[in-house]
Amino acid sequence: MTNQDPLSSDEKEYMEVLLRKKLQTYTPPNRLRRKILKNIRKSEDTFSFLDLIVHSPLHVSITTLLIIVVTGTTGYYAYKIPSIPVKKPPVNSPPPIPPTPSPVPTPTPTPIPPPPDPTPIPPPVIPQIPKEVEPSPIPTPDVPPVKRQTKEDQPQAHDIQEEVSGDSKSYMKDMMPSRSDITLSIERISDFKAGTEGSVTIMAKNTSKTRSDTIKLQVTFEERSQILTLPSIPAEAEASRTLTYTYTRPGTYTVSVTQLETNIRIQERIEVK
Amino acid sequence: MYYPYMGITLIGIEVFYCKAMALLDVLYKGLLFFANDNSSNQLSDNQLAELAKTDSQHFEELFDRYFPRVYQFFYFRLRHTQNAEDLTSEVFIKIYEKIELYKDTGAPFGAWVFSIARNTFIDFTRKNKEKIESLEEIPPSAEPSTNFDLTKINHKICMEKLWSAMRLLPQKQQELWALKLTSDLPHKEIANILGTTENNVNVMVNRSLKELKKRLSYLSKDI
């Protein structure tokens, strides 16, 4: 029967071609193509950090960047954390106390009588002193180099022994006057007798026409020494300080006044009868 | 001493790096685009598969080459549009997920694709055993005609009858023909997929064609 019908190669090819043709009529819908591609893209969109590092053509750059970021961040915090409690002076220190020259003479430990010619002291203008007051970069030719303490140069609130006469003006205009503009002098107020008190007035005159000045004086009487500050002496004005001493026995006493900024010294001999 | 602006500097470097990388990425993709545009059509399936491991554009190119054939493979086996679509979709998702595991051993890439398709089909038939009807036992409806010449039959009618008769072949032979007609693989590769020898494939092909002719000869009276 069927075995008797030989299958020629033409027939084989013909059958195969017909089957292929028939199969070609079953084309997949484009909707299916879109759906599959959408699913694939969706799964592609799920970000994998490992894929980024391993498969990206820029994986060397990404790895380098990661190392830089991690190292930098670690280093930053490693240095930052211990530095937190450290107080930085410009940021955390309390603002400097401005000088408050009291209009009323404050009593000193040693009883000091009021100045002989008290001039009315106007309410002082509190100078806004900047924090970093640097000394003048141009040194004065006749001033020897001395130890300069800028903070001590500024008037301090604890200088309660001062009795300052003269106008106080803001010296914001010229903060760094030449020290040679100050002229010192010592005046006796009363006669000196043994067993009594006698006063010595130290006068400081600012001969500058434009600059106000603050000076520091070291007054030595025999072996006793004290530091006085005369703050904010206006231009062409005088400031004075009266000191009272008790002379226990007769003799010759020496009062010396040294301006600390310039080391200029004046002396006065006092004869006590 | 730690440089106080190190953090800011690093951020600056990072921003610069990101910008530079984005620029490089754009340039790289642009180069890839031109490269693909000129030569992707000339690439073999195997070369394209290697590129598709890192680039989805190449994968889409590969997808377009195999999508109709895989669909036809399933349709040929199932004769059911919805199932064929589902299985086709499943196969390409699998291929996308496993493309990194593909190794070019010299065998055509299609062999790998149709192995996955065949395994997917086997899984499907295991799960839906009752739905797959075997027509192997359906007897021919009439006696075969003598001196039957296929080529003299109207080819459209012949094509339809062949298509119908194909359903009457044993499952093994249907599977063979599905692979032969859709994958365009040589018999050797088909034999590898089916786990048999090339000679056995040749024998099965001849045997199935004779059977088809016999089936058609039974119907020749109606033609």
Coordinates of C-alpha atoms in Angstrom, one line a residue:
Chain A
M1 CA 0.0 0.0 0.0
T2 CA 1.7 3.2 1.2
N3 CA 5.0 1.5 1.4
Q4 CA 4.8 1.0 -2.3
D5 CA 4.8 4.8 -2.9
P6 CA 8.4 5.9 -2.8
L7 CA 9.0 9.4 -1.5
S8 CA 11.1 11.3 -4.0
S9 CA 13.4 14.1 -2.9
D10 CA 11.2 16.6 -4.8
E11 CA 8.3 15.5 -2.8
K12 CA 10.2 15.8 0.4
E13 CA 11.3 19.3 -0.5
Y14 CA 7.8 20.2 -1.6
M15 CA 6.3 19.1 1.6
E16 CA 8.8 20.9 3.7
V17 CA 8.3 24.1 1.7
L18 CA 4.6 23.9 2.1
L19 CA 4.9 23.4 5.8
R20 CA 7.2 26.3 6.1
K21 CA 4.9 28.5 4.1
K22 CA 2.0 27.5 6.3
L23 CA 4.0 28.2 9.4
Q24 CA 5.0 31.6 8.2
T25 CA 1.3 32.6 8.2
Y26 CA 1.3 32.4 12.0
T27 CA 3.2 35.6 12.8
P28 CA 3.2 36.7 16.4
P29 CA 1.2 39.8 17.2
N30 CA 3.1 43.0 17.6
R31 CA 1.3 43.5 20.9
L32 CA 3.2 40.5 22.2
R33 CA 6.5 41.9 21.1
R34 CA 5.8 45.2 22.9
K35 CA 4.7 43.3 26.0
I36 CA 7.8 41.2 26.2
L37 CA 10.1 44.1 25.6
K38 CA 8.3 46.1 28.2
N39 CA 8.7 43.3 30.7
I40 CA 12.4 43.1 29.9
R41 CA 13.0 46.8 30.2
K42 CA 11.1 46.8 33.5
S43 CA 13.4 44.2 34.9
E44 CA 16.3 46.1 33.4
D45 CA 15.3 49.2 35.2
T46 CA 15.7 47.6 38.6
F47 CA 19.0 49.2 39.6
S48 CA 21.7 46.9 40.8
F49 CA 24.7 48.6 42.4
L50 CA 26.8 45.5 41.8
D51 CA 25.9 45.5 38.1
L52 CA 26.9 49.2 37.9
I53 CA 30.3 48.5 39.4
V54 CA 31.0 45.2 37.6
H55 CA 29.5 45.6 34.2
S56 CA 29.8 49.3 33.6
P57 CA 32.5 50.2 31.1
L58 CA 33.4 53.0 33.5
H59 CA 33.7 50.6 36.5
V60 CA 37.3 51.7 37.1
S61 CA 36.2 55.4 37.3
I62 CA 33.3 54.5 39.5
T63 CA 35.4 52.5 41.9
T64 CA 38.0 55.2 42.1
L65 CA 35.3 57.8 42.8
L66 CA 33.8 55.6 45.5
I67 CA 37.2 55.1 47.2
I68 CA 37.8 58.9 47.1
V69 CA 34.4 59.6 48.6
V70 CA 34.8 57.0 51.3
T71 CA 38.3 58.0 52.2
G72 CA 37.5 61.7 52.2
T73 CA 34.4 61.3 54.3
T74 CA 36.2 59.1 56.8
G75 CA 39.1 61.5 57.0
Y76 CA 36.8 64.4 57.3
Y77 CA 34.9 63.0 60.3
A78 CA 38.0 61.5 61.8
Y79 CA 39.5 64.9 62.1
K80 CA 36.3 66.8 62.7
I81 CA 35.1 64.9 65.8
P82 CA 38.0 65.5 68.1
S83 CA 38.1 69.2 67.1
I84 CA 34.5 69.8 68.2
P85 CA 35.2 70.5 71.9
V86 CA 38.1 72.8 71.1
K87 CA 37.1 76.4 71.4
K88 CA 38.4 78.6 68.8
P89 CA 39.1 82.0 70.2
P90 CA 37.6 84.1 67.4
V91 CA 34.4 82.1 67.4
N92 CA 33.7 81.0 70.9
S93 CA 35.5 83.4 73.3
P94 CA 33.3 86.0 74.9
P95 CA 33.5 89.4 73.4
P96 CA 36.1 91.6 75.0
I97 CA 34.9 93.8 77.8
P98 CA 35.0 97.4 76.6
P99 CA 36.6 99.9 78.8
T100 CA 34.2 101.5 81.1
P101 CA 35.9 104.6 82.5
S102 CA 33.7 105.4 85.4
P103 CA 32.6 109.0 85.5
V104 CA 32.8 108.8 89.3
P105 CA 36.2 108.3 90.8
T106 CA 36.4 104.9 92.2
P107 CA 38.1 104.3 95.5
T108 CA 41.5 102.7 95.4
P109 CA 42.9 100.4 98.0
T110 CA 45.2 103.2 99.0
P111 CA 43.1 106.2 99.8
I112 CA 43.6 108.7 97.0
P113 CA 42.1 112.1 97.3
P114 CA 40.3 113.5 94.3
P115 CA 42.3 115.4 91.8
P116 CA 43.0 119.0 92.7
D117 CA 41.2 120.4 89.7
P118 CA 38.5 118.0 88.9
T119 CA 37.2 118.8 85.5
P120 CA 33.7 117.7 84.6
I121 CA 34.0 114.4 82.9
P122 CA 31.4 113.9 80.2
P123 CA 29.8 110.5 79.9
P124 CA 32.3 108.4 78.1
V125 CA 31.8 107.1 74.7
I126 CA 32.5 103.4 74.9
P127 CA 34.9 102.7 72.2
Q128 CA 34.2 99.7 70.0
I129 CA 37.6 98.2 70.0
P130 CA 38.2 95.6 67.4
K131 CA 39.5 92.3 68.6
E132 CA 42.7 92.1 66.8
V133 CA 44.4 95.4 67.3
E134 CA 47.8 95.0 65.7
P135 CA 50.6 97.4 66.4
S136 CA 51.6 99.7 63.7
P137 CA 53.8 98.0 61.2
I138 CA 55.9 101.1 60.9
P139 CA 58.1 101.3 63.9
T140 CA 58.9 104.7 65.3
P141 CA 62.6 105.4 64.8
D142 CA 63.3 106.5 68.4
V143 CA 61.3 103.8 70.1
P144 CA 63.2 100.7 71.2
P145 CA 61.4 97.4 70.7
V146 CA 59.5 96.6 73.8
K147 CA 57.2 93.7 74.7
R148 CA 53.8 94.7 73.3
Q149 CA 50.7 93.0 74.7
T150 CA 47.9 94.2 72.6
K151 CA 45.2 93.0 75.0
E152 CA 46.9 94.7 77.9
D153 CA 47.2 97.8 75.9
Q154 CA 43.5 98.0 75.8
P155 CA 41.8 99.5 78.9
Q156 CA 40.7 96.8 81.3
A157 CA 37.8 96.8 83.6
H158 CA 39.9 95.9 86.6
D159 CA 42.0 99.0 86.5
I160 CA 39.9 100.5 89.3
Q161 CA 42.7 102.5 90.7
E162 CA 42.7 104.9 87.9
E163 CA 41.6 108.4 88.2
V164 CA 41.6 109.9 84.8
S165 CA 40.9 113.5 83.9
G166 CA 40.4 114.7 80.5
D167 CA 38.0 114.1 77.7
S168 CA 37.5 110.6 76.5
K169 CA 36.9 110.3 72.9
S170 CA 36.6 107.4 70.6
Y171 CA 40.0 106.6 69.3
M172 CA 38.7 104.5 66.5
K173 CA 40.1 107.0 64.1
D174 CA 43.7 106.4 65.0
M175 CA 44.3 103.4 67.1
M176 CA 48.0 103.3 66.8
P177 CA 49.5 106.6 67.8
S178 CA 53.2 107.1 68.1
R179 CA 54.4 106.6 71.6
S180 CA 56.7 109.6 71.4
D181 CA 53.6 111.8 71.5
I182 CA 53.3 111.3 75.2
T183 CA 55.0 113.6 77.6
L184 CA 55.3 112.6 81.2
S185 CA 55.8 114.8 84.2
I186 CA 55.7 114.5 88.0
E187 CA 54.3 117.2 90.2
R188 CA 54.4 117.4 93.9
I189 CA 51.2 118.6 95.5
S190 CA 52.2 119.2 99.1
D191 CA 55.2 119.5 101.3
F192 CA 56.6 116.4 102.7
K193 CA 57.1 115.8 106.3
A194 CA 58.0 112.7 108.1
G195 CA 54.9 110.9 109.5
T196 CA 52.5 112.6 107.1
E197 CA 51.0 111.8 103.8
G198 CA 52.1 113.5 100.7
S199 CA 50.7 113.4 97.2
V200 CA 52.5 113.1 93.9
T201 CA 50.6 113.7 90.6
I202 CA 51.7 112.1 87.5
M203 CA 50.8 114.0 84.4
A204 CA 50.7 112.5 80.9
K205 CA 50.1 114.9 78.0
N206 CA 49.2 113.6 74.5
T207 CA 51.0 116.0 72.2
S208 CA 49.6 114.5 69.1
K209 CA 47.1 116.7 67.2
T210 CA 45.1 113.9 65.9
R211 CA 45.5 110.7 67.9
S212 CA 44.2 109.7 71.2
D213 CA 46.2 107.3 73.2
T214 CA 46.3 104.9 76.1
I215 CA 49.4 104.4 78.1
K216 CA 50.7 102.2 80.8
L217 CA 52.9 103.5 83.5
Q218 CA 55.0 101.8 86.1
V219 CA 55.3 103.9 89.2
T220 CA 58.0 103.0 91.7
F221 CA 58.3 104.6 95.1
E222 CA 61.2 103.2 96.9
E223 CA 60.7 99.5 96.8
R224 CA 57.0 99.7 96.1
S225 CA 55.9 99.5 92.5
Q226 CA 52.5 99.7 90.9
I227 CA 51.2 99.8 87.3
L228 CA 48.8 102.5 86.2
T229 CA 46.9 102.7 83.0
L230 CA 45.7 106.0 81.6
P231 CA 43.2 105.1 79.0
S232 CA 42.1 107.1 76.0
I233 CA 44.0 110.3 76.4
P234 CA 42.5 112.5 73.6
A235 CA 44.7 114.4 71.2
E236 CA 46.3 117.4 72.8
A237 CA 44.8 116.6 76.2
E238 CA 46.2 115.6 79.5
A239 CA 45.5 112.9 82.0
S240 CA 46.7 112.8 85.5
R241 CA 46.9 110.4 88.4
T242 CA 47.5 111.4 92.0
L243 CA 49.2 109.0 94.3
T244 CA 49.4 109.4 98.0
Y245 CA 52.3 108.1 100.1
T246 CA 53.1 108.1 103.7
Y247 CA 56.6 109.1 104.6
T248 CA 57.5 107.5 107.8
R249 CA 60.9 109.0 108.3
P250 CA 62.9 111.8 106.9
G251 CA 65.2 111.4 104.0
T252 CA 65.3 111.4 100.3
Y253 CA 62.8 109.4 98.4
T254 CA 62.8 108.7 94.7
V255 CA 59.6 108.4 92.6
S256 CA 60.2 107.0 89.1
V257 CA 57.6 106.7 86.4
T258 CA 58.3 104.5 83.4
Q259 CA 56.1 104.4 80.3
L260 CA 56.0 100.7 79.6
E261 CA 55.3 101.0 75.9
T262 CA 58.4 103.1 75.3
N263 CA 60.5 102.5 78.4
I264 CA 60.8 106.3 78.8
R265 CA 61.5 107.0 82.4
I266 CA 61.3 110.1 84.5
Q267 CA 62.3 110.5 88.1
E268 CA 61.6 112.9 90.9
R269 CA 63.5 113.2 94.2
I270 CA 61.5 114.1 97.2
E271 CA 63.1 115.5 100.3
V272 CA 61.3 114.6 103.5
K273 CA 62.1 116.7 106.5
Chain B
M1 CA 46.8 68.8 60.0
Y2 CA 43.6 68.2 58.2
Y3 CA 42.9 70.6 55.4
P4 CA 39.8 72.4 56.5
Y5 CA 38.2 72.6 53.0
M6 CA 38.8 69.0 52.3
G7 CA 35.1 68.2 52.4
I8 CA 34.1 70.9 50.0
T9 CA 37.0 70.0 47.7
L10 CA 35.9 66.4 47.7
I11 CA 32.4 67.4 46.9
G12 CA 33.7 69.5 44.0
I13 CA 35.8 66.6 42.8
E14 CA 32.8 64.3 43.0
V15 CA 30.5 66.7 41.1
F16 CA 33.2 67.1 38.5
Y17 CA 33.7 63.4 38.3
C18 CA 29.9 62.8 37.9
K19 CA 29.7 65.3 35.1
A20 CA 32.7 63.9 33.4
M21 CA 31.3 60.4 33.7
A22 CA 27.9 61.5 32.4
L23 CA 29.7 63.1 29.4
L24 CA 31.8 59.9 28.8
D25 CA 28.7 57.8 29.1
V26 CA 26.9 59.9 26.5
L27 CA 30.0 59.7 24.2
Y28 CA 30.2 56.0 24.8
K29 CA 26.6 55.4 24.0
G30 CA 26.9 57.6 20.9
L31 CA 29.8 55.5 19.7
L32 CA 27.9 52.3 20.4
F33 CA 24.9 53.7 18.6
F34 CA 26.9 54.4 15.5
A35 CA 28.8 51.1 15.8
N36 CA 25.5 49.2 16.1
D37 CA 23.9 51.1 13.3
N38 CA 26.6 50.1 10.9
S39 CA 27.5 46.6 11.9
S40 CA 24.8 45.0 14.1
N41 CA 23.1 43.6 11.0
Q42 CA 26.3 41.9 10.0
L43 CA 26.9 40.4 13.4
S44 CA 26.3 36.7 13.9
D45 CA 23.8 35.6 16.5
N46 CA 26.6 34.4 18.7
Q47 CA 28.5 37.7 18.5
L48 CA 25.2 39.6 19.2
A49 CA 24.6 37.3 22.2
E50 CA 28.0 38.3 23.6
L51 CA 27.2 42.0 23.2
A52 CA 23.7 41.5 24.6
K53 CA 25.2 40.5 27.9
T54 CA 26.1 44.1 28.6
D55 CA 23.8 46.1 26.3
S56 CA 20.1 45.8 26.1
Q57 CA 20.0 47.3 22.6
H58 CA 21.8 44.2 21.3
F59 CA 19.5 42.0 23.3
E60 CA 16.5 43.6 21.5
E61 CA 18.2 43.0 18.2
L62 CA 18.6 39.4 19.2
F63 CA 15.0 39.3 20.4
D64 CA 13.8 40.5 17.0
R65 CA 15.7 37.8 15.3
Y66 CA 14.2 35.0 17.4
F67 CA 10.8 36.2 18.5
P68 CA 8.8 35.1 15.5
R69 CA 10.5 31.7 15.3
V70 CA 10.0 30.9 19.0
Y71 CA 6.4 31.9 18.8
Q72 CA 5.9 29.7 15.7
F73 CA 7.6 26.8 17.5
F74 CA 5.1 27.0 20.3
Y75 CA 2.2 27.6 18.0
F76 CA 3.2 24.6 15.9
R77 CA 3.2 22.4 19.0
L78 CA 0.1 23.8 20.7
R79 CA -2.0 25.3 18.0
H80 CA -3.2 27.6 20.6
T81 CA -2.6 31.4 20.3
Q82 CA -2.8 32.4 24.0
N83 CA -0.6 29.6 25.2
A84 CA 1.9 30.2 22.5
E85 CA 2.1 33.8 23.5
D86 CA 2.5 33.1 27.1
L87 CA 5.2 30.5 26.5
T88 CA 7.1 32.8 24.1
S89 CA 7.0 35.6 26.7
E90 CA 8.3 33.2 29.4
V91 CA 11.1 32.0 27.1
F92 CA 12.4 35.5 26.4
I93 CA 12.3 36.5 30.0
K94 CA 14.4 33.4 30.8
I95 CA 16.8 34.2 28.0
Y96 CA 17.2 37.7 29.2
E97 CA 17.9 36.6 32.8
K98 CA 20.3 33.8 31.7
I99 CA 22.1 35.5 28.8
E100 CA 25.1 36.1 31.0
L101 CA 25.5 32.4 31.5
Y102 CA 25.6 31.8 27.7
K103 CA 29.0 30.7 26.5
D104 CA 29.9 30.6 22.8
T105 CA 31.1 27.0 22.4
G106 CA 30.9 27.2 18.6
A107 CA 27.3 25.8 18.5
P108 CA 24.7 28.2 17.0
F109 CA 23.0 30.5 19.5
G110 CA 19.7 29.2 18.2
A111 CA 20.5 25.8 19.7
W112 CA 20.6 27.4 23.1
V113 CA 17.4 29.4 22.5
F114 CA 15.4 26.4 21.3
S115 CA 16.7 24.2 24.1
I116 CA 15.2 26.7 26.5
A117 CA 12.0 26.8 24.4
R118 CA 11.8 23.0 24.4
N119 CA 12.3 22.7 28.1
T120 CA 9.7 25.4 28.7
F121 CA 7.3 23.4 26.5
I122 CA 8.0 20.2 28.4
D123 CA 7.3 22.0 31.7
F124 CA 4.1 23.3 30.3
T125 CA 2.9 19.9 29.1
R126 CA 3.7 18.4 32.5
K127 CA 1.6 21.0 34.2
N128 CA -1.3 20.9 31.7
K129 CA -1.2 17.2 30.8
E130 CA -4.9 16.8 30.3
K131 CA -5.1 19.7 27.9
I132 CA -2.7 18.3 25.4
E133 CA -4.6 16.0 23.2
S134 CA -2.7 13.4 21.3
L135 CA -4.0 12.7 17.9
E136 CA -1.7 9.8 17.3
E137 CA -4.4 7.2 17.6
I138 CA -6.9 8.8 15.3
P139 CA -7.2 6.5 12.4
P140 CA -7.4 7.7 8.8
S141 CA -10.9 8.3 7.6
A142 CA -10.6 6.6 4.3
E143 CA -8.6 4.2 2.2
P144 CA -5.5 5.6 0.6
S145 CA -5.6 6.3 -3.2
T146 CA -3.2 4.6 -5.5
N147 CA -0.7 6.5 -7.7
F148 CA -1.0 9.5 -5.6
D149 CA 1.1 12.5 -6.7
L150 CA 1.4 15.3 -4.2
T151 CA 2.7 17.9 -6.7
K152 CA -0.5 17.7 -8.8
I153 CA -2.7 18.7 -5.9
N154 CA -3.5 22.4 -5.5
H155 CA -0.7 23.6 -3.3
K156 CA -2.9 25.6 -1.0
I157 CA -5.1 22.6 -0.4
C158 CA -2.1 20.4 0.0
M159 CA -0.6 22.9 2.5
E160 CA -3.7 22.8 4.7
K161 CA -3.9 19.1 4.5
L162 CA -0.3 18.7 5.4
W163 CA -0.7 21.1 8.3
S164 CA -3.6 19.1 9.6
A165 CA -1.9 15.8 9.0
M166 CA 1.2 17.0 11.0
R167 CA -1.0 16.9 14.1
L168 CA -1.5 13.2 13.5
L169 CA 2.3 12.4 13.8
P170 CA 3.8 11.1 17.0
Q171 CA 4.8 13.7 19.5
K172 CA 8.5 13.0 19.0
Q173 CA 8.2 13.6 15.3
Q174 CA 6.1 16.7 15.8
E175 CA 8.8 18.0 18.1
L176 CA 11.4 17.3 15.5
W177 CA 9.5 19.1 12.8
A178 CA 8.8 22.1 15.0
L179 CA 12.5 22.5 15.6
K180 CA 13.4 21.8 11.9
L181 CA 10.9 24.3 10.5
T182 CA 11.4 27.1 13.1
S183 CA 15.0 27.0 14.3
D184 CA 16.7 26.4 10.9
L185 CA 19.3 24.4 12.8
P186 CA 21.2 21.6 11.1
H187 CA 20.2 18.1 11.9
K188 CA 23.2 17.7 14.1
E189 CA 22.1 20.5 16.4
I190 CA 18.5 19.3 16.4
A191 CA 19.8 15.9 17.5
N192 CA 21.7 17.5 20.3
I193 CA 18.6 19.3 21.5
L194 CA 16.5 16.2 21.3
G195 CA 19.2 14.1 22.9
T196 CA 19.6 11.7 20.0
T197 CA 21.9 11.1 17.1
E198 CA 22.0 12.9 13.7
N199 CA 21.2 9.6 12.0
N200 CA 18.2 9.1 14.1
V201 CA 17.0 12.6 13.2
N202 CA 17.4 11.8 9.5
V203 CA 15.5 8.6 9.9
M204 CA 12.7 10.3 11.8
V205 CA 12.4 13.0 9.1
N206 CA 12.0 10.5 6.3
R207 CA 9.7 8.4 8.3
S208 CA 7.5 11.3 9.2
L209 CA 7.3 12.5 5.6
K210 CA 6.3 9.1 4.4
E211 CA 3.6 9.1 7.0
L212 CA 2.4 12.5 6.0
K213 CA 2.2 11.5 2.4
K214 CA 0.3 8.4 3.4
R215 CA -2.1 10.5 5.4
L216 CA -2.6 12.8 2.4
S217 CA -3.1 9.9 0.1
Y218 CA -6.0 8.8 2.2
L219 CA -7.5 12.2 1.8
S220 CA -6.7 12.5 -1.9
K221 CA -10.2 11.3 -2.9
D222 CA -11.6 14.4 -1.2
I223 CA -9.0 16.7 -2.8

